[in-house]
Coordinates of C-alpha atoms (C1' of nucleotides) in Angstrom, one line a residue:
Chain A
M1 CA 13.6 52.5 49.8
I2 CA 10.8 52.5 47.3
D3 CA 10.6 49.4 45.1
F4 CA 10.4 50.6 41.4
N5 CA 10.1 47.1 40.3
K6 CA 6.4 47.3 41.3
K7 CA 3.6 48.5 39.1
T8 CA 3.0 52.1 38.8
V9 CA -0.1 52.1 40.5
D10 CA 1.4 50.4 43.6
I11 CA 4.3 52.8 43.5
A12 CA 1.8 55.7 43.6
K13 CA 0.5 54.3 46.8
D14 CA 4.0 53.5 48.2
L15 CA 5.0 57.1 47.6
L16 CA 2.3 58.4 50.1
G17 CA 4.1 59.3 53.4
C18 CA 7.5 59.7 51.6
Y19 CA 9.4 63.0 51.5
I20 CA 10.4 65.3 48.7
I21 CA 13.5 67.3 49.6
H22 CA 14.9 70.4 47.7
D23 CA 18.2 71.6 48.4
S24 CA 18.2 75.0 46.7
S25 CA 20.5 78.1 47.0
E26 CA 17.7 79.8 49.0
G27 CA 17.5 77.0 51.6
I28 CA 16.1 73.5 52.0
T29 CA 12.4 72.8 51.8
L30 CA 10.9 69.4 52.6
G31 CA 7.4 68.0 52.3
K32 CA 5.6 64.7 52.9
I33 CA 3.7 63.4 49.9
V34 CA 0.0 63.2 50.7
E35 CA -1.6 62.9 47.3
T36 CA -0.5 61.2 44.0
E37 CA -2.0 60.2 40.6
A38 CA -0.8 57.2 38.4
Y39 CA -0.4 57.7 34.6
L40 CA 0.1 54.5 32.6
A41 CA 1.3 53.9 29.2
S42 CA -2.1 52.5 28.2
D43 CA -3.9 55.5 29.5
P44 CA -5.4 58.0 27.2
A45 CA -5.0 60.7 29.8
S46 CA -1.2 60.2 29.9
H47 CA 1.1 62.5 28.0
S48 CA 3.0 59.3 27.0
F49 CA -0.2 57.7 25.4
K50 CA 0.7 58.7 21.8
G51 CA 4.3 57.7 22.1
K52 CA 7.7 59.6 22.9
T53 CA 7.9 63.3 22.0
K54 CA 10.3 66.1 23.0
R55 CA 8.0 67.1 25.8
N56 CA 7.4 63.9 27.4
E57 CA 10.7 61.9 26.7
A58 CA 11.4 62.2 30.5
M59 CA 8.6 59.7 31.2
F60 CA 10.4 57.1 29.1
G61 CA 13.6 57.5 31.1
K62 CA 14.8 55.6 34.1
P63 CA 12.5 54.9 37.1
G64 CA 13.1 57.1 40.0
T65 CA 14.0 60.2 37.7
A66 CA 11.8 63.3 37.5
Y67 CA 9.5 64.4 34.8
V68 CA 8.7 68.2 35.0
Y69 CA 6.3 69.5 32.4
F70 CA 5.0 73.0 31.6
T71 CA 1.2 73.4 31.3
Y72 CA -1.5 76.0 30.8
G73 CA 1.2 78.5 29.7
M74 CA 2.2 79.3 33.3
Y75 CA 2.6 76.3 35.5
Y76 CA 4.8 73.4 36.1
C77 CA 3.8 69.9 37.5
F78 CA 6.2 67.3 39.0
N79 CA 6.2 63.6 38.4
I80 CA 8.4 60.7 39.4
V81 CA 9.1 58.3 36.5
T82 CA 8.2 54.6 37.0
N83 CA 8.4 51.4 35.0
K84 CA 11.3 50.3 32.8
E85 CA 13.4 52.7 30.5
G86 CA 11.5 53.0 27.3
I87 CA 8.0 52.6 28.8
G88 CA 6.3 55.9 29.4
E89 CA 4.8 55.8 32.8
A90 CA 4.9 58.1 36.0
V91 CA 3.3 59.2 39.2
L92 CA 2.1 62.9 39.4
I93 CA 2.6 64.4 42.8
R94 CA -0.6 66.3 43.5
A95 CA -0.1 67.5 47.1
I96 CA 2.4 67.5 49.8
E97 CA 2.5 68.5 53.5
P98 CA 5.0 71.2 54.3
I99 CA 7.6 69.9 56.9
E100 CA 10.8 72.1 56.7
G101 CA 11.6 75.4 55.0
I102 CA 7.9 76.7 55.6
D103 CA 9.0 80.2 55.8
L104 CA 10.8 79.8 52.4
M105 CA 7.8 78.3 51.0
K106 CA 5.6 81.1 52.2
K107 CA 8.0 83.6 50.6
R108 CA 7.7 81.7 47.2
R109 CA 3.9 81.4 47.4
N110 CA 2.8 84.4 49.4
V111 CA -0.3 82.5 50.9
E112 CA -1.2 80.9 54.2
E113 CA 0.3 77.7 55.3
N114 CA -2.8 75.6 54.5
K115 CA -2.7 76.6 50.7
L116 CA 1.1 76.3 50.3
T117 CA 1.3 72.9 48.7
N118 CA -2.3 71.5 48.1
G119 CA -2.1 71.3 44.3
P120 CA 0.4 69.9 41.8
A121 CA 1.5 73.4 40.5
K122 CA 1.5 74.9 44.0
L123 CA 3.9 72.5 45.5
V124 CA 6.2 73.0 42.5
I125 CA 6.3 76.7 43.4
A126 CA 6.7 76.2 47.0
L127 CA 9.6 73.8 46.7
G128 CA 11.2 75.8 44.1
I129 CA 11.2 73.0 41.4
T130 CA 11.9 74.3 37.7
K131 CA 12.2 72.8 34.4
E132 CA 15.9 72.5 35.0
H133 CA 15.0 69.5 37.4
N134 CA 13.5 67.5 34.5
K135 CA 15.3 64.1 34.2
I136 CA 17.1 64.6 37.5
D137 CA 17.9 61.3 39.5
L138 CA 15.6 61.7 42.6
L139 CA 17.2 58.5 44.1
D140 CA 20.8 59.9 44.3
K141 CA 21.6 61.3 47.8
K142 CA 23.8 64.0 46.0
S143 CA 20.9 65.4 44.0
P144 CA 19.6 68.6 45.0
L145 CA 16.1 67.4 44.5
R146 CA 15.2 63.9 45.8
I147 CA 12.9 61.6 47.4
E148 CA 13.4 59.7 50.6
T149 CA 11.5 57.1 52.6
P150 CA 10.8 57.8 56.3
I151 CA 12.9 55.9 58.9
K152 CA 9.7 54.5 60.4
K153 CA 6.8 54.3 58.0
E154 CA 3.7 55.6 59.8
K155 CA 0.6 53.7 59.4
I156 CA -1.7 55.5 56.9
E157 CA -5.2 54.9 55.3
I158 CA -5.1 55.3 51.6
V159 CA -8.2 56.6 49.7
E160 CA -8.5 55.5 46.0
T161 CA -10.6 57.8 43.8
K162 CA -10.9 59.2 40.3
R163 CA -8.4 61.5 38.9
I164 CA -8.8 65.2 38.6
G165 CA -8.6 67.8 35.8
I166 CA -8.5 65.4 32.8
S167 CA -10.8 64.9 29.9
K168 CA -10.1 61.3 29.2
G169 CA -9.5 58.2 31.3
M170 CA -11.7 59.6 34.1
E171 CA -13.1 56.2 35.0
S172 CA -9.7 54.8 36.3
P173 CA -9.4 55.1 40.0
H174 CA -5.8 56.3 39.7
R175 CA -5.7 59.0 42.3
F176 CA -4.5 58.2 45.8
Y177 CA -4.4 60.3 49.0
I178 CA -3.9 59.9 52.8
K179 CA -7.1 59.9 54.5
G180 CA -8.0 62.7 56.6
N181 CA -4.8 64.7 55.7
P182 CA -5.6 68.4 55.6
F183 CA -3.1 69.3 52.7
V184 CA -4.9 67.1 50.1
S185 CA -5.9 69.2 47.0
V186 CA -9.6 68.6 46.5
K187 CA -11.9 67.7 49.4
Chain B
dG1 C1' 0.7 79.1 9.0
dG2 C1' -3.2 78.9 12.2
dA3 C1' -6.4 77.3 15.7
dA4 C1' -7.4 74.8 19.7
dC5 C1' -6.4 72.9 24.0
dG6 C1' -4.3 71.5 28.5
dA7 C1' -2.3 66.1 34.4
dT8 C1' -4.0 74.4 36.9
dT9 C1' -4.8 78.2 39.7
dG10 C1' -6.9 82.3 41.6
dA11 C1' -10.0 86.0 41.1
dT12 C1' -14.9 87.2 40.2
Chain C
dT1 C1' -17.7 80.8 36.1
dC2 C1' -13.9 82.4 33.8
dA3 C1' -9.4 84.6 32.5
dA4 C1' -4.5 84.2 32.3
dT5 C1' -1.0 82.6 29.0
dC6 C1' 2.1 79.8 25.9
dG7 C1' 4.2 75.3 24.1
dT8 C1' 2.5 71.4 21.8
dT9 C1' -0.5 69.2 18.7
dC10 C1' -3.5 68.9 15.0
dC11 C1' -5.8 70.8 11.2
dT12 C1' -5.8 73.5 6.7

DNA sequence: GGAACGATTGAT
DNA sequence: TCAATCGTTCCT
């Protein structure tokens, strides 16, 4: 199990190699997390930086719950909330490797397998995540959307770099991905 | 009330 | 390089 008592940056690294499962009415989709970004309360690039609002309140919830936000007028992104309740921190999932339900992902995305889930808004569409999943408990085995650690954690090499697509806080090396994985968003 | 912008993506 | 597209934030 993932240790949510750790620091957000460390959790972002621990999440690499873990699985996201969505049990929807259309079927099951499952992917391995291959790229993450950490967003801290003290980070000017974080939605939580200026305090709690209606939009970002999920970030201030319990660790291990979901923060799903709407952006650019047409996309959703999926985060895993970290740190104690009341502290706005989370890990953005930027890319996953499709494992199960690939046909369903292709139906939802209508693109080739290698472009199915290599971006934060793309994986949300492929997995069928919606704003209804905001604040859901990702650690509860009964949740339709949840995260699980692999039985045997494979050995992975983690690359640490600057984040992508933000206009503040670029200097923080808070983006992490599995070295050599072909499903990472930007190479 | 109105303008500007965004943790993105896909097409040009 | 740029348009799509709309909720939130910030200014007037």
